[in-house]
Amino acid sequence: MASLIPKPRKKLVFLASGRGSNLKAVLQVIQKGKIPGNPAFLVTDNPEAGSIQIAASHNVPAKILDWKSYSKKEEYHLDLLRTLEEISPDLIVACGYMRILKPEIIRAFQNRIINIHPSLLPSFTGLHAQKQAFDYGVKFAGCTAHFVDEGVDSGPIILQGVVKIEEGMTERELTLAILKEEHKILPLAVKYFCEDRLFIKDRKVSIL
């Protein structure tokens, strides 16, 4: 009987601007052997990002494109595109990346970029989504793992994590509760992608 040939592990690139807690969450699950992915690179726009140290602790090299060093921001986006094309990842994971990706990048990696956003999309897009939800007075908030399209937080939804806003909960407590859910659903979304289990039709994502 012929032996089954395992599928090659997906090459992953991470985009991050900050402390890197979602990066850490995904890398820890990869380390446990639960995601068939190879974390090839971290690309960051912030030379002081905590995500650089997290990547290093998991033997993931970092490429720094310092946003502040670019007088012409168009050049930053061109360098980012060139960097990603050189690495040629199967999947790009935006985890706390604070720049809007240009259409050229999204088209080059269509349906191969996953983002984590701290709201139940399509509600509360953009920055400070947790504060938006808290100030609006919703009873349930949460987070969304989604594919990136050319809009702002408007791509097909893969998974969502829900947080009930309890009486007396502070904005800080809500933010931490949402972050805890992010650490659950982002690794799961990456896992499903690497296992070829995500199928998009009419902007709806099915998990096979």
Coordinates of C-alpha atoms in Angstrom, one line a residue:
M1 CA 0.0 0.0 0.0
A2 CA 1.4 3.4 -1.0
S3 CA 2.2 5.7 1.8
L4 CA 0.5 9.1 2.0
I5 CA 2.7 12.0 1.0
P6 CA 2.2 14.9 3.5
K7 CA 1.3 18.2 2.0
P8 CA 4.2 20.8 2.1
R9 CA 3.9 23.2 5.0
K10 CA 2.7 26.7 4.0
K11 CA 5.2 29.5 4.1
L12 CA 4.0 32.3 6.4
V13 CA 4.9 36.0 6.7
F14 CA 3.7 38.1 9.6
L15 CA 3.1 41.8 9.5
A16 CA 3.1 43.6 12.9
S17 CA 3.6 47.0 14.3
G18 CA 3.3 46.6 18.1
R19 CA 3.9 44.3 21.0
G20 CA 3.1 41.2 19.1
S21 CA 0.8 39.3 21.3
N22 CA -1.1 37.8 18.4
L23 CA 2.1 36.9 16.7
K24 CA 3.1 35.1 19.8
A25 CA -0.2 33.3 20.0
V26 CA 0.2 31.9 16.4
L27 CA 3.9 31.0 16.8
Q28 CA 3.1 29.1 20.0
V29 CA 0.5 27.0 18.2
I30 CA 2.9 26.4 15.3
Q31 CA 5.5 25.3 17.8
K32 CA 3.1 22.7 19.2
G33 CA 2.8 21.2 15.8
K34 CA -0.9 22.1 15.4
I35 CA -0.5 24.4 12.4
P36 CA 1.2 23.0 9.2
G37 CA 3.0 26.3 8.6
N38 CA 6.6 27.5 8.3
P39 CA 7.0 31.0 9.8
A40 CA 9.4 32.5 7.4
F41 CA 9.6 36.1 8.3
L42 CA 8.3 39.0 10.4
V43 CA 8.0 42.3 8.5
T44 CA 7.5 45.3 10.7
D45 CA 7.2 49.1 10.1
N46 CA 8.4 49.8 13.6
P47 CA 12.1 49.2 14.7
E48 CA 11.0 49.3 18.4
A49 CA 8.1 46.8 18.0
G50 CA 7.9 44.1 20.7
S51 CA 7.0 41.7 18.0
I52 CA 10.7 41.7 16.9
Q53 CA 11.8 40.1 20.2
I54 CA 8.9 37.6 20.0
A55 CA 9.9 36.6 16.5
A56 CA 13.6 36.2 17.6
S57 CA 12.6 34.0 20.5
H58 CA 11.0 31.6 17.9
N59 CA 13.9 31.8 15.5
V60 CA 11.9 33.9 13.0
P61 CA 14.0 36.5 11.2
A62 CA 12.7 40.1 11.1
K63 CA 12.8 42.5 8.2
I64 CA 12.4 46.1 9.4
L65 CA 11.0 48.8 7.0
D66 CA 11.0 51.8 9.3
W67 CA 7.9 53.9 8.4
K68 CA 9.4 57.1 9.9
S69 CA 12.5 56.8 7.7
Y70 CA 10.6 57.2 4.5
S71 CA 10.1 60.8 3.4
K72 CA 7.9 59.5 0.5
K73 CA 5.5 57.0 1.9
E74 CA 4.9 55.6 -1.6
E75 CA 8.4 54.2 -1.4
Y76 CA 7.6 52.4 1.8
H77 CA 4.7 50.6 0.2
L78 CA 6.8 49.8 -2.9
D79 CA 9.5 48.3 -0.6
L80 CA 6.9 46.3 1.3
L81 CA 5.6 44.9 -2.0
R82 CA 9.1 44.0 -3.2
T83 CA 9.9 42.4 0.1
L84 CA 6.8 40.3 0.1
E85 CA 7.3 39.2 -3.5
E86 CA 10.9 38.2 -2.7
I87 CA 9.8 36.0 0.2
S88 CA 6.8 34.7 -1.8
P89 CA 4.7 33.5 1.1
D90 CA 1.6 31.3 0.8
L91 CA 0.0 33.4 3.5
I92 CA 0.5 36.8 5.0
V93 CA -0.8 37.3 8.5
A94 CA -1.5 40.8 9.6
C95 CA -1.5 40.8 13.4
G96 CA -1.5 44.3 14.9
Y97 CA -0.2 45.8 11.7
M98 CA -1.1 49.5 11.7
R99 CA -0.8 50.4 8.0
I100 CA -3.4 50.0 5.3
L101 CA -2.1 47.7 2.6
K102 CA -2.1 49.2 -0.8
P103 CA -4.3 47.6 -3.6
E104 CA -1.2 46.5 -5.4
I105 CA -0.2 44.2 -2.5
I106 CA -3.7 42.9 -2.0
R107 CA -4.0 42.1 -5.7
A108 CA -0.6 40.3 -5.7
F109 CA -1.7 38.1 -2.7
Q110 CA -5.4 37.9 -3.3
N111 CA -7.2 35.8 -0.7
R112 CA -3.8 35.1 0.9
I113 CA -3.8 37.9 3.6
I114 CA -5.5 37.3 6.9
N115 CA -6.1 40.1 9.4
I116 CA -7.4 40.2 13.0
H117 CA -9.6 43.1 13.9
P118 CA -11.0 43.8 17.5
S119 CA -14.6 44.1 16.7
L120 CA -17.5 42.0 15.3
L121 CA -17.3 43.2 11.8
P122 CA -18.9 44.8 9.9
S123 CA -19.4 47.0 13.0
F124 CA -16.7 49.3 14.3
T125 CA -14.1 49.3 11.5
G126 CA -10.9 51.2 11.7
L127 CA -8.9 52.4 14.7
H128 CA -9.9 52.1 18.4
A129 CA -12.7 49.6 17.6
Q130 CA -12.9 48.5 21.3
K131 CA -13.5 52.0 22.4
Q132 CA -16.1 52.5 19.6
A133 CA -18.0 49.5 20.8
F134 CA -17.7 50.5 24.5
D135 CA -18.9 54.1 23.8
Y136 CA -21.8 52.9 21.6
G137 CA -23.1 50.8 24.4
V138 CA -23.4 47.4 22.6
K139 CA -24.1 44.4 24.8
F140 CA -21.8 42.1 22.8
A141 CA -18.4 43.0 21.3
G142 CA -15.6 40.8 20.0
C143 CA -13.1 40.2 17.2
T144 CA -12.9 39.0 13.7
A145 CA -10.4 37.1 11.6
H146 CA -11.0 38.0 8.0
F147 CA -9.4 38.0 4.6
V148 CA -8.1 41.4 3.5
D149 CA -9.6 43.1 0.5
E150 CA -9.2 46.6 -0.8
G151 CA -11.6 48.1 1.7
V152 CA -11.0 48.9 5.3
D153 CA -11.8 45.8 7.5
S154 CA -14.3 44.7 4.8
G155 CA -13.0 41.4 3.6
P156 CA -14.7 38.0 3.9
I157 CA -15.1 36.9 7.5
I158 CA -13.4 33.6 8.5
L159 CA -14.1 33.5 12.3
Q160 CA -15.5 35.7 15.1
G161 CA -15.0 35.6 18.8
V162 CA -17.8 37.1 21.0
V163 CA -17.4 38.9 24.3
K164 CA -20.4 39.8 26.5
I165 CA -20.1 43.2 28.0
E166 CA -21.0 42.7 31.6
E167 CA -22.5 45.5 33.8
G168 CA -19.7 47.6 35.2
M169 CA -17.1 46.4 32.8
T170 CA -14.5 49.0 32.0
E171 CA -13.1 49.8 28.5
R172 CA -9.8 48.3 29.6
E173 CA -11.4 45.1 30.8
L174 CA -13.3 44.8 27.5
T175 CA -10.1 45.3 25.5
L176 CA -8.3 42.5 27.4
A177 CA -11.3 40.2 27.0
I178 CA -11.4 40.8 23.3
L179 CA -7.6 40.3 23.0
K180 CA -8.1 36.9 24.7
E181 CA -10.5 35.9 22.0
E182 CA -8.1 37.2 19.3
H183 CA -5.5 34.8 20.6
K184 CA -7.9 32.0 20.1
I185 CA -9.4 32.7 16.6
L186 CA -6.4 34.0 14.7
P187 CA -4.3 30.8 15.2
L188 CA -7.4 28.8 14.2
A189 CA -7.9 30.8 11.1
V190 CA -4.2 30.4 10.1
K191 CA -4.6 26.6 10.8
Y192 CA -7.6 26.3 8.6
F193 CA -5.8 28.1 5.8
C194 CA -2.7 26.0 6.1
E195 CA -4.9 22.9 6.0
D196 CA -6.6 24.1 2.8
R197 CA -9.9 24.2 4.5
L198 CA -11.1 27.7 3.7
F199 CA -13.3 28.2 0.6
I200 CA -14.7 31.6 -0.5
K201 CA -17.8 32.0 -2.6
D202 CA -19.8 35.2 -3.0
R203 CA -17.6 36.7 -0.2
K204 CA -18.8 34.0 2.3
V205 CA -16.1 31.8 3.8
S206 CA -16.9 28.1 4.3
I207 CA -14.7 25.9 6.5
L208 CA -14.3 22.5 5.0

